Tab-separated table of C-alpha atoms and ligand atoms in Angstrom:
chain	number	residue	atom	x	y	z
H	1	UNK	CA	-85.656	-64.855	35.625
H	2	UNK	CA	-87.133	-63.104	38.782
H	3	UNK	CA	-87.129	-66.102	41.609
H	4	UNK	CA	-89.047	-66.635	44.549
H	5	UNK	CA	-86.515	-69.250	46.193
H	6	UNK	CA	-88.251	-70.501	50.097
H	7	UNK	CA	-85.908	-71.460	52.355
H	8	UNK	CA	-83.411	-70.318	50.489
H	9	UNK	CA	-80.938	-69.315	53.636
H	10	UNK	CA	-80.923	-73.051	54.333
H	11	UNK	CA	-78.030	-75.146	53.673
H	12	UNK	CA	-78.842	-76.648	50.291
H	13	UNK	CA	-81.110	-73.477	49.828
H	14	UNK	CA	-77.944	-70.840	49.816
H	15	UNK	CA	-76.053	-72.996	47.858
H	16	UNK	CA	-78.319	-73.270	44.632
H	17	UNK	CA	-78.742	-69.260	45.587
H	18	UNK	CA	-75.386	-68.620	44.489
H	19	UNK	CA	-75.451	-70.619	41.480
H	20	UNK	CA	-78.894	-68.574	40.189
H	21	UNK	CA	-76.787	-65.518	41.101
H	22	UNK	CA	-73.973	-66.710	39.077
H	23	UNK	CA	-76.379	-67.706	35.845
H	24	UNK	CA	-77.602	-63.698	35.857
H	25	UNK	CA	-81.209	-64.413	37.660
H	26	UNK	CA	-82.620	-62.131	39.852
H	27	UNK	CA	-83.478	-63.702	43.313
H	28	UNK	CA	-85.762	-62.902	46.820
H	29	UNK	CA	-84.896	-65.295	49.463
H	30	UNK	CA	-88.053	-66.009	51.464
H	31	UNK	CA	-86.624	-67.517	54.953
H	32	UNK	CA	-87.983	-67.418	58.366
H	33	UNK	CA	-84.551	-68.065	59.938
H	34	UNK	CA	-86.331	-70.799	62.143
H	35	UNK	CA	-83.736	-72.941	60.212
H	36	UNK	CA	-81.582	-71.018	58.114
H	37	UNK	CA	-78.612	-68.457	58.429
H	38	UNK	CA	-78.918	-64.871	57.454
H	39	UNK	CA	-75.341	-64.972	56.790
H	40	UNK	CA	-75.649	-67.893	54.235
H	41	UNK	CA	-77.420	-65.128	51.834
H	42	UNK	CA	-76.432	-61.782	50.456
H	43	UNK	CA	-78.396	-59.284	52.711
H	44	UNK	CA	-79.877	-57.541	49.478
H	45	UNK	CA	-81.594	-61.016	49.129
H	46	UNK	CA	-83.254	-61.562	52.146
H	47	UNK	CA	-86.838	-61.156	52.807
H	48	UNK	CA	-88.125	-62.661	56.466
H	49	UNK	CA	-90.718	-64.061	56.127
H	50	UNK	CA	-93.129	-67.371	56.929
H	51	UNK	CA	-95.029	-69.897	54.676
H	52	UNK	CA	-98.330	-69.177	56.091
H	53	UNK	CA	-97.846	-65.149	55.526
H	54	UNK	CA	-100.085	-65.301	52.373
H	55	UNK	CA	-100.658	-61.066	52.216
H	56	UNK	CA	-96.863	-61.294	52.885
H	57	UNK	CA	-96.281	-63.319	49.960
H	58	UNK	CA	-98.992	-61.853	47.346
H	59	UNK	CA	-97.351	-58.568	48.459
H	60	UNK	CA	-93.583	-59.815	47.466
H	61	UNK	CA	-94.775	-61.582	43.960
H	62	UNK	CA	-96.688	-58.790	42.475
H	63	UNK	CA	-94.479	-56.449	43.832
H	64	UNK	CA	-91.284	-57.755	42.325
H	65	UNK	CA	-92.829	-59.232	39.437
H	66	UNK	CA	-91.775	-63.108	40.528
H	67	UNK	CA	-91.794	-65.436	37.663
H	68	UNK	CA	-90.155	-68.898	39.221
H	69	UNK	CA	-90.165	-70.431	42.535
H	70	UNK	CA	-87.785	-72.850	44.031
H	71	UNK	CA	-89.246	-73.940	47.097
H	72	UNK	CA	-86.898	-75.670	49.984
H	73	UNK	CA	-88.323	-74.183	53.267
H	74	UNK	CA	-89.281	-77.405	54.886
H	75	UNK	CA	-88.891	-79.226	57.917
H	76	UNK	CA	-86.595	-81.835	57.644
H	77	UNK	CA	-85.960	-84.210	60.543
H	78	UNK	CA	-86.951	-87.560	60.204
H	79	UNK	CA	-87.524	-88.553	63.599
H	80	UNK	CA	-89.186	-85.590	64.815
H	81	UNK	CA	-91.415	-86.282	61.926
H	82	UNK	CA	-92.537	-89.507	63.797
H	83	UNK	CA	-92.199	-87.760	67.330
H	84	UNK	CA	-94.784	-84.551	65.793
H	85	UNK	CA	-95.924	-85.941	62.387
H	86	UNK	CA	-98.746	-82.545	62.914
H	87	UNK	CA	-95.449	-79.944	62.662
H	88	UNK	CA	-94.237	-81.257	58.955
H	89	UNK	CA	-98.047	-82.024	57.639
H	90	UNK	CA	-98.390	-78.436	58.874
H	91	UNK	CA	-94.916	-76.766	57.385
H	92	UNK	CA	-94.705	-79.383	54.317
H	93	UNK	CA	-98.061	-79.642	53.235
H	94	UNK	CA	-100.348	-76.655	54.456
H	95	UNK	CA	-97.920	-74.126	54.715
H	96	UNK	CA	-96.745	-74.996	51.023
H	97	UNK	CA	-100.017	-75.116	49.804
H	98	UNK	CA	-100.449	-71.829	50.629
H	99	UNK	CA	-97.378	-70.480	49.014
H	100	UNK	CA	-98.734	-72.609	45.856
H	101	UNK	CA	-102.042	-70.631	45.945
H	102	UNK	CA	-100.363	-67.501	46.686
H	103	UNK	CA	-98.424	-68.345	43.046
H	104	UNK	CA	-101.334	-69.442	40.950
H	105	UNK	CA	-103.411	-66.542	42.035
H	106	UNK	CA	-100.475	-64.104	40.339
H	107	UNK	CA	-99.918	-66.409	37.546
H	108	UNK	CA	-97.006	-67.793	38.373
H	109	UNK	CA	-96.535	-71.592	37.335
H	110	UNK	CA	-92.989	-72.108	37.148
H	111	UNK	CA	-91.831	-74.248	40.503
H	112	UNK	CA	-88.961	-76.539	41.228
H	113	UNK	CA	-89.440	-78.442	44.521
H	114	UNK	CA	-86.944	-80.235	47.184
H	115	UNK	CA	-87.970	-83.559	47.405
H	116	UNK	CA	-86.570	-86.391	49.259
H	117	UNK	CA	-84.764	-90.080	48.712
H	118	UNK	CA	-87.663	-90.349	51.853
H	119	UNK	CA	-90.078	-90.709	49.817
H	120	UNK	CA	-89.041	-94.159	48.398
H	121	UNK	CA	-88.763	-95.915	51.771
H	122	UNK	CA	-86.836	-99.243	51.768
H	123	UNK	CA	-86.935	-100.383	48.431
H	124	UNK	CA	-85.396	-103.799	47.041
H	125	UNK	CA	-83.870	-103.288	44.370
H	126	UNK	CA	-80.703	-100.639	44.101
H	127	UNK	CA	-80.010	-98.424	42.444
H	128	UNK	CA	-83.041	-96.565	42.995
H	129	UNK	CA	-84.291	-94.621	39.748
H	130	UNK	CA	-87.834	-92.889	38.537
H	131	UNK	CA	-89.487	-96.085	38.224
H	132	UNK	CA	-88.985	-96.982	41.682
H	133	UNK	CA	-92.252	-97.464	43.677
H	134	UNK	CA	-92.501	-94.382	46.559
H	135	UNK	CA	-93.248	-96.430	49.103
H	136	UNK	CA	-92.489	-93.916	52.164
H	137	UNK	CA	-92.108	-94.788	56.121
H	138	UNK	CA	-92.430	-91.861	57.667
H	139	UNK	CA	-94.424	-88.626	57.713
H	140	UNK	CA	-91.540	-86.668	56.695
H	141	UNK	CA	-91.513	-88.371	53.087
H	142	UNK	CA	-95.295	-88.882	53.117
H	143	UNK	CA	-95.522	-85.179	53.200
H	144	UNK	CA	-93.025	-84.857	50.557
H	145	UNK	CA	-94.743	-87.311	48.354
H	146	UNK	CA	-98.370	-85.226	48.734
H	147	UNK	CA	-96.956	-82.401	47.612
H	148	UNK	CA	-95.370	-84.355	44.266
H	149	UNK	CA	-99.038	-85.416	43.857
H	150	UNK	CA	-100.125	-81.806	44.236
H	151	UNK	CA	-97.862	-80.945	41.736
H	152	UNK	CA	-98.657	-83.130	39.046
H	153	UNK	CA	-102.183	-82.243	39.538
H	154	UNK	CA	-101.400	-78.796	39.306
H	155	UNK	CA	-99.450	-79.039	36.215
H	156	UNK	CA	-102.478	-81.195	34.640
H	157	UNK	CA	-105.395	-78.858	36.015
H	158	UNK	CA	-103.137	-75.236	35.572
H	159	UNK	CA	-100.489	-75.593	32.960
H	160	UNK	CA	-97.884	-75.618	35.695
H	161	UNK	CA	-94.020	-76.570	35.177
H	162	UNK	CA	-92.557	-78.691	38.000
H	163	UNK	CA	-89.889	-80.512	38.679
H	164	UNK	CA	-89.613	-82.903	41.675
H	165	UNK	CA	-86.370	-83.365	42.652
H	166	UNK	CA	-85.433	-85.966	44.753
H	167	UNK	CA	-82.024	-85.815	46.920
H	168	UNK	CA	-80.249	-88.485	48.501
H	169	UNK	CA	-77.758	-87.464	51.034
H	170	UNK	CA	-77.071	-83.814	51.029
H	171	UNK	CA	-73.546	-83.526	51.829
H	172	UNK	CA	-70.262	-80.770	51.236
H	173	UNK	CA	-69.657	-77.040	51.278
H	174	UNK	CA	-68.938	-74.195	48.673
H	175	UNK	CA	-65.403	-75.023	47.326
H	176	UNK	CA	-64.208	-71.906	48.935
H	177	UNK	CA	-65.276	-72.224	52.035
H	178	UNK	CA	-67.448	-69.464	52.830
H	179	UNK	CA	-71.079	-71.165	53.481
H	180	UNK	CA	-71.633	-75.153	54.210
H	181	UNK	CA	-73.687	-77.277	56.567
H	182	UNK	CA	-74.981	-75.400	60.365
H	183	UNK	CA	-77.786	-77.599	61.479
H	184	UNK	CA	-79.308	-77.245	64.892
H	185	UNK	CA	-79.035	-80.366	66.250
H	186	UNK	CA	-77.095	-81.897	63.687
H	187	UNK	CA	-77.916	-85.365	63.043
H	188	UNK	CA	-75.889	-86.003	59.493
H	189	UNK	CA	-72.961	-88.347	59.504
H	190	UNK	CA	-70.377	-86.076	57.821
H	191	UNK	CA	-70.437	-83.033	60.252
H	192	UNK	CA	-70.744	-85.124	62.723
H	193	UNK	CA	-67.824	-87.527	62.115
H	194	UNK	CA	-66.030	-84.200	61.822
H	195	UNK	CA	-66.905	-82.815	64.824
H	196	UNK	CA	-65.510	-86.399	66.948
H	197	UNK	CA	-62.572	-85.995	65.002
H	198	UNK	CA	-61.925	-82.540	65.931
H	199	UNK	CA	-63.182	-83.014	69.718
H	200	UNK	CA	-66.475	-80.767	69.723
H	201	UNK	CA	-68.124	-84.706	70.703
H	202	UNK	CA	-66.710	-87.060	72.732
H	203	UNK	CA	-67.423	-90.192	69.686
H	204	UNK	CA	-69.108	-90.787	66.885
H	205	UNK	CA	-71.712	-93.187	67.228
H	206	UNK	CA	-71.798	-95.928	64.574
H	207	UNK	CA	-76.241	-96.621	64.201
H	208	UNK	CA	-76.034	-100.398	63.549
H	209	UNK	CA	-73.133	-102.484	62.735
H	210	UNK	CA	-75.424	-106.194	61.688
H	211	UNK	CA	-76.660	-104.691	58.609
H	212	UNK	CA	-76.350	-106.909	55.173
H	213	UNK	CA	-73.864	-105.159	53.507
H	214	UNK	CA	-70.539	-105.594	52.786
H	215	UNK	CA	-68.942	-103.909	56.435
H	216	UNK	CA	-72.322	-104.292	58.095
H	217	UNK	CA	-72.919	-100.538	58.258
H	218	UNK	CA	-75.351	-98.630	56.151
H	219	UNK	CA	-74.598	-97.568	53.003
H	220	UNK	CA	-76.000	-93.971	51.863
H	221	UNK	CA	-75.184	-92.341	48.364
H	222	UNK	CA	-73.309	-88.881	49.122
H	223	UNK	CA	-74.425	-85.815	46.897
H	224	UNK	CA	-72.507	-82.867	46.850
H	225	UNK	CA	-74.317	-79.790	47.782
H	226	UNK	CA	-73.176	-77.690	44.486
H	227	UNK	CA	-73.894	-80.612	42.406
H	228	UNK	CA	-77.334	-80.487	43.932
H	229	UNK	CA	-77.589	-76.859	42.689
H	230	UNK	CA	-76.187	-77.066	39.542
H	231	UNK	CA	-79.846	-79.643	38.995
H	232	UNK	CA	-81.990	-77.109	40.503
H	233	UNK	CA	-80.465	-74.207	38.081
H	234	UNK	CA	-81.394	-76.900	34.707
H	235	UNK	CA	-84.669	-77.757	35.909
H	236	UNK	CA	-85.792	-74.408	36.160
H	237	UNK	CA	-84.267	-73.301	33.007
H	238	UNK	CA	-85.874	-75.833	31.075
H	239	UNK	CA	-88.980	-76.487	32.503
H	240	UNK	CA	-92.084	-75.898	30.295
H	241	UNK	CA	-95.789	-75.229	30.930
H	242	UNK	CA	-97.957	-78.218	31.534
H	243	UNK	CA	-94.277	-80.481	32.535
H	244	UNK	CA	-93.746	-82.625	35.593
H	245	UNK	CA	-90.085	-83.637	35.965
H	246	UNK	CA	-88.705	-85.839	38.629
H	247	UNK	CA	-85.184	-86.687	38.821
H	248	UNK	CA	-83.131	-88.820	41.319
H	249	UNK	CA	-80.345	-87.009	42.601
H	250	UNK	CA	-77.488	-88.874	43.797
H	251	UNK	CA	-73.519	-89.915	42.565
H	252	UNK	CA	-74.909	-93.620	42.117
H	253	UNK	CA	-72.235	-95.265	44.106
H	254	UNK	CA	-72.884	-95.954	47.906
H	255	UNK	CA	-70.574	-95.449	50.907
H	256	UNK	CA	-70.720	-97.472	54.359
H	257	UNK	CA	-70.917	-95.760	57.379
H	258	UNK	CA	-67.071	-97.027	58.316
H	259	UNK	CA	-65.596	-95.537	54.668
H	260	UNK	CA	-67.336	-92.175	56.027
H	261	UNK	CA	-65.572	-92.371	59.245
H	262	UNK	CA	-62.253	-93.380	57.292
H	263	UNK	CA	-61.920	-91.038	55.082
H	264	UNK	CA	-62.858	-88.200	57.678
H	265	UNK	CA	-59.347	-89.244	59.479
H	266	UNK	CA	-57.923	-89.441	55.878
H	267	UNK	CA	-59.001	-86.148	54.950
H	268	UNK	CA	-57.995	-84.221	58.438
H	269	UNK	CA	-55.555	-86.519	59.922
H	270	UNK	CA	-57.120	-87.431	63.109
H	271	UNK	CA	-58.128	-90.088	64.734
H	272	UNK	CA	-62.153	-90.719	65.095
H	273	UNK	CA	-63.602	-92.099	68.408
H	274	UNK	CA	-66.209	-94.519	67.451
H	275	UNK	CA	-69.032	-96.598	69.497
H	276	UNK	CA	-70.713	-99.063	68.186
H	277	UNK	CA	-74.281	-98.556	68.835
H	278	UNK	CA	-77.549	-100.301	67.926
H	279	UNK	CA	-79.496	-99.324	64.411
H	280	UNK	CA	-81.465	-96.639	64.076
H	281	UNK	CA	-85.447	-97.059	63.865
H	282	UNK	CA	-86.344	-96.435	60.088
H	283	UNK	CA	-83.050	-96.459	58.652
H	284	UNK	CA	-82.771	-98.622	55.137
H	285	UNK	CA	-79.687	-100.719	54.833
H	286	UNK	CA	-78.795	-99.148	51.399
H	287	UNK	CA	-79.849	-96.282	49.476
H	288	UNK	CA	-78.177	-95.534	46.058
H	289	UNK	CA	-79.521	-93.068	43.483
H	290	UNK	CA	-79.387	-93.486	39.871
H	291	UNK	CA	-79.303	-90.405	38.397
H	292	UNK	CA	-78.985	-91.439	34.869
H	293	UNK	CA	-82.497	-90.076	33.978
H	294	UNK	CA	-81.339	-86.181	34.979
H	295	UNK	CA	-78.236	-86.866	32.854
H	296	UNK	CA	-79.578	-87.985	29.782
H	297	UNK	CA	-82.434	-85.697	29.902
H	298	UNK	CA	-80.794	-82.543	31.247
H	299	UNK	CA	-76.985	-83.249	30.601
H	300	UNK	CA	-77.027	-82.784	34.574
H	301	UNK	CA	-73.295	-83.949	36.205
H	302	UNK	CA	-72.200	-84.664	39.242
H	303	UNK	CA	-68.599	-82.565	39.562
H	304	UNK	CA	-68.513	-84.250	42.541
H	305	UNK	CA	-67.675	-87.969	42.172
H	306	UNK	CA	-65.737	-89.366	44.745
H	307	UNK	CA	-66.556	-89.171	48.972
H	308	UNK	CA	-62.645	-87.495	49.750
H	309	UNK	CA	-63.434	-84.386	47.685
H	310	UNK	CA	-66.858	-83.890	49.698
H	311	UNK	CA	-65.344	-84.470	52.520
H	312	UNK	CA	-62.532	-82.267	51.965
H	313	UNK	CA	-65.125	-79.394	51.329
H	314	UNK	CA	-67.045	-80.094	54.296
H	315	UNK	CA	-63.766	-80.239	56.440
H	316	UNK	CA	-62.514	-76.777	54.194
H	317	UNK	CA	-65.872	-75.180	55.912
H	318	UNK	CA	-65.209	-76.740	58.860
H	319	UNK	CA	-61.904	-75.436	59.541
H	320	UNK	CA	-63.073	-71.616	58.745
H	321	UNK	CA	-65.596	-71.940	60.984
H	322	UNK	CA	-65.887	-74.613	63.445
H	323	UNK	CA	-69.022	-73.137	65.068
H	324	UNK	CA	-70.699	-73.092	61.611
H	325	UNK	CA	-72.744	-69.416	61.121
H	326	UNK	CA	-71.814	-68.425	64.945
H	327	UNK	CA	-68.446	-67.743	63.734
H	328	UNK	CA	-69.754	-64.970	61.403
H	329	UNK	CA	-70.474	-61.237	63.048
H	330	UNK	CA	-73.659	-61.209	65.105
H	331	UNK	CA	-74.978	-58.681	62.233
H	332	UNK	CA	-74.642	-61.519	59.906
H	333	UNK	CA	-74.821	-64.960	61.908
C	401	LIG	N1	-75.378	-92.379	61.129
C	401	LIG	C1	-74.635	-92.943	62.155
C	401	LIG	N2	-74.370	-92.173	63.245
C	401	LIG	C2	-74.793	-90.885	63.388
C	401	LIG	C3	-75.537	-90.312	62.317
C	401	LIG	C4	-75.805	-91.089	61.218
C	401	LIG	O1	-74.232	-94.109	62.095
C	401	LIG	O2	-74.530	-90.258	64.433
C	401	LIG	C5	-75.677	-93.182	59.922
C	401	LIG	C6	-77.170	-93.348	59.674
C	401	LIG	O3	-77.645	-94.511	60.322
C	401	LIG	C7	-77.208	-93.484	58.140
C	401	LIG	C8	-76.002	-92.678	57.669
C	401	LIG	O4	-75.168	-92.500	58.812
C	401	LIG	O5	-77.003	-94.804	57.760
C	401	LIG	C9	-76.389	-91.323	57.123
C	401	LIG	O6	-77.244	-90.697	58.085
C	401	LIG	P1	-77.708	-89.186	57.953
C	401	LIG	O7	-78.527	-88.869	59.173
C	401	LIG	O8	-76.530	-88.321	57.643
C	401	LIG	O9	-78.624	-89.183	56.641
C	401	LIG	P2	-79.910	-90.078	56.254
C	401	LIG	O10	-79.382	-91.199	55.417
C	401	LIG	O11	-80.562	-90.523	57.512
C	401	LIG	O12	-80.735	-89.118	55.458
């Protein structure tokens, strides 16, 4: 297939890129850089570009005959959704609105979309699965959750294939090392528990330690980044006209805040500074995926099962470059 994929120089973006590569599609990598890396994509790939450039987009998709979309450009920071909830109504909602118009008016109806565990907000009972009420918090996965809605209505009104994916916690690096996680600021657990163990920050700050679980630290359910793509690559494969899909994406088994920390000083053999801090605003005591809807229905599987071998990939990027993208040339950064 010929793919539009948004975003797709963003961390989980330029991982599922390299899997479509792999499977023989053809793909244009619409990014505006604002978050992503050019050196996370193969140059040939790369088209700069912003959601609201609709004469930029009608240009690319008639021009290269685009068939699919995979749409991740986003913003994606919880609390700055709170902070500016007008900056992700504007990128999530408006901005992807457009790029859906830009698609129907060139007939293309084929769209797999980066949702969020966000948009399920604290619910009660775990494992979380399809049934689940979305119950968001936040603006961040209230924008998310309008454009599932959109979706759906789309696929009713216009014969369109979707498929919603939700993610749970994002985590990992290609097995050999050459692209991972650069966010900037970084705010997940993983790089940053990496990062106190290797000295780039003075601690790691533990958000909460009076939670109800078992070690009194939230518990998050860790999804590799490849396994992440690997969902992307069936849901766009088998999507068909007039389908809405929506899949939970996780491992289904939860770890606390202090295994994280733990099996960072496993995995590299150093010592992590903690500080106990108070909770974060927002943040659900527990969130675990389960994923056995994508399994049964698309034979999706984690390869991924266990937190040392994602953190073992993270560190494995890590190592190689320890100032994330800024270690590549300038050219390619
Ligand atoms: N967390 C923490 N200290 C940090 C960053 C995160 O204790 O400096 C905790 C956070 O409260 C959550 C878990 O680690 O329970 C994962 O947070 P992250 O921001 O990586 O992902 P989220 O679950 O918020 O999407």
């Amino acid at each position: 297939m010929r793919i539009l994929v948004t975003g797709g120089a963003g961390y989980i973006g330029s991982h599922t890129v390299r899997q479509l590569l792999a499977r023989g599609h053809q793909v244009w990598v619409y990014d505006n850089l604002s978050y992503g890396h050019r050196g996370a994509v193969p140059a040939e790939c790369l088209v700069v570009g912003d959601l609201n450039e609709a004469h930029k987009l009608d240009h690319l998709l008639l021009s290269e005959r685009i068939e699919a979309c995979v749409h991740f450009a986003a913003s994606t920071y919880v609390g700055e959704s709170v902070r500016d909830p007008a900056k992700y109504y504007q990128n999530n909602l408006t901005n992807a609105l457009t790029l859906l118009e830009c698609l129907r008016k060139q007939g293309v109806g084929r769209f797999v979309f980066s949702s969020t565990a966000a948009t399920f907000g604290v619910p009660e009972k775990m494992p979380i699965t399809e049934e689940t009420p979305q119950q968001p918090i936040n603006p961040y996965g209230r924008s998310k959750l309008t454009l599932e809605y959109v979706l759906a209505d789309y696929a009713a009104a216009y014969q369109w294939g979707f498929a919603a994916l939700r993610y749970f916690n994002a985590s990992g690096a290609a097995a050999d090392g050459s692209i991972g996680e650069d966010h900037d600021p970084e705010t997940h657990l993983i790089p940053l528990v990496i990062q106190a163990a290797v000295g780039q920050r003075p601690h790691i700050e533990v958000f909460g330690t009076d939670y109800p679980t078992p070690d009194g630290t939230c518990v998050r359910d860790y999804i590799h980044v490849d396994d992440l793509g690997s969902a992307h690559v069936l849901a766009l494969e088998k999507l068909q006209p007039g389908q809405g899909l929506r899949f939970n994406l996780g491992i289904g088994r939860g770890y606390s805040v202090r295994e994280v920390i733990r099996t960072v000083e496993e995995v590299t053999g150093k010592k992590v500074p903690v500080k106990e801090g108070p909770r974060r605003p927002g943040d659900p005591p527990e969130l675990i995926a389960s994923s056995a809807k994508i399994q049964r229905e698309l034979g999706w599987q984690p390869q991924y099962t266990d937190l040392k071998r994602i953190v073992e990939s993270a560190w494995n990027w890590h190592k190689s470059h320890p100032r994330g993208y800024a270690d590549r040339p300038k050219s390619n950064a």
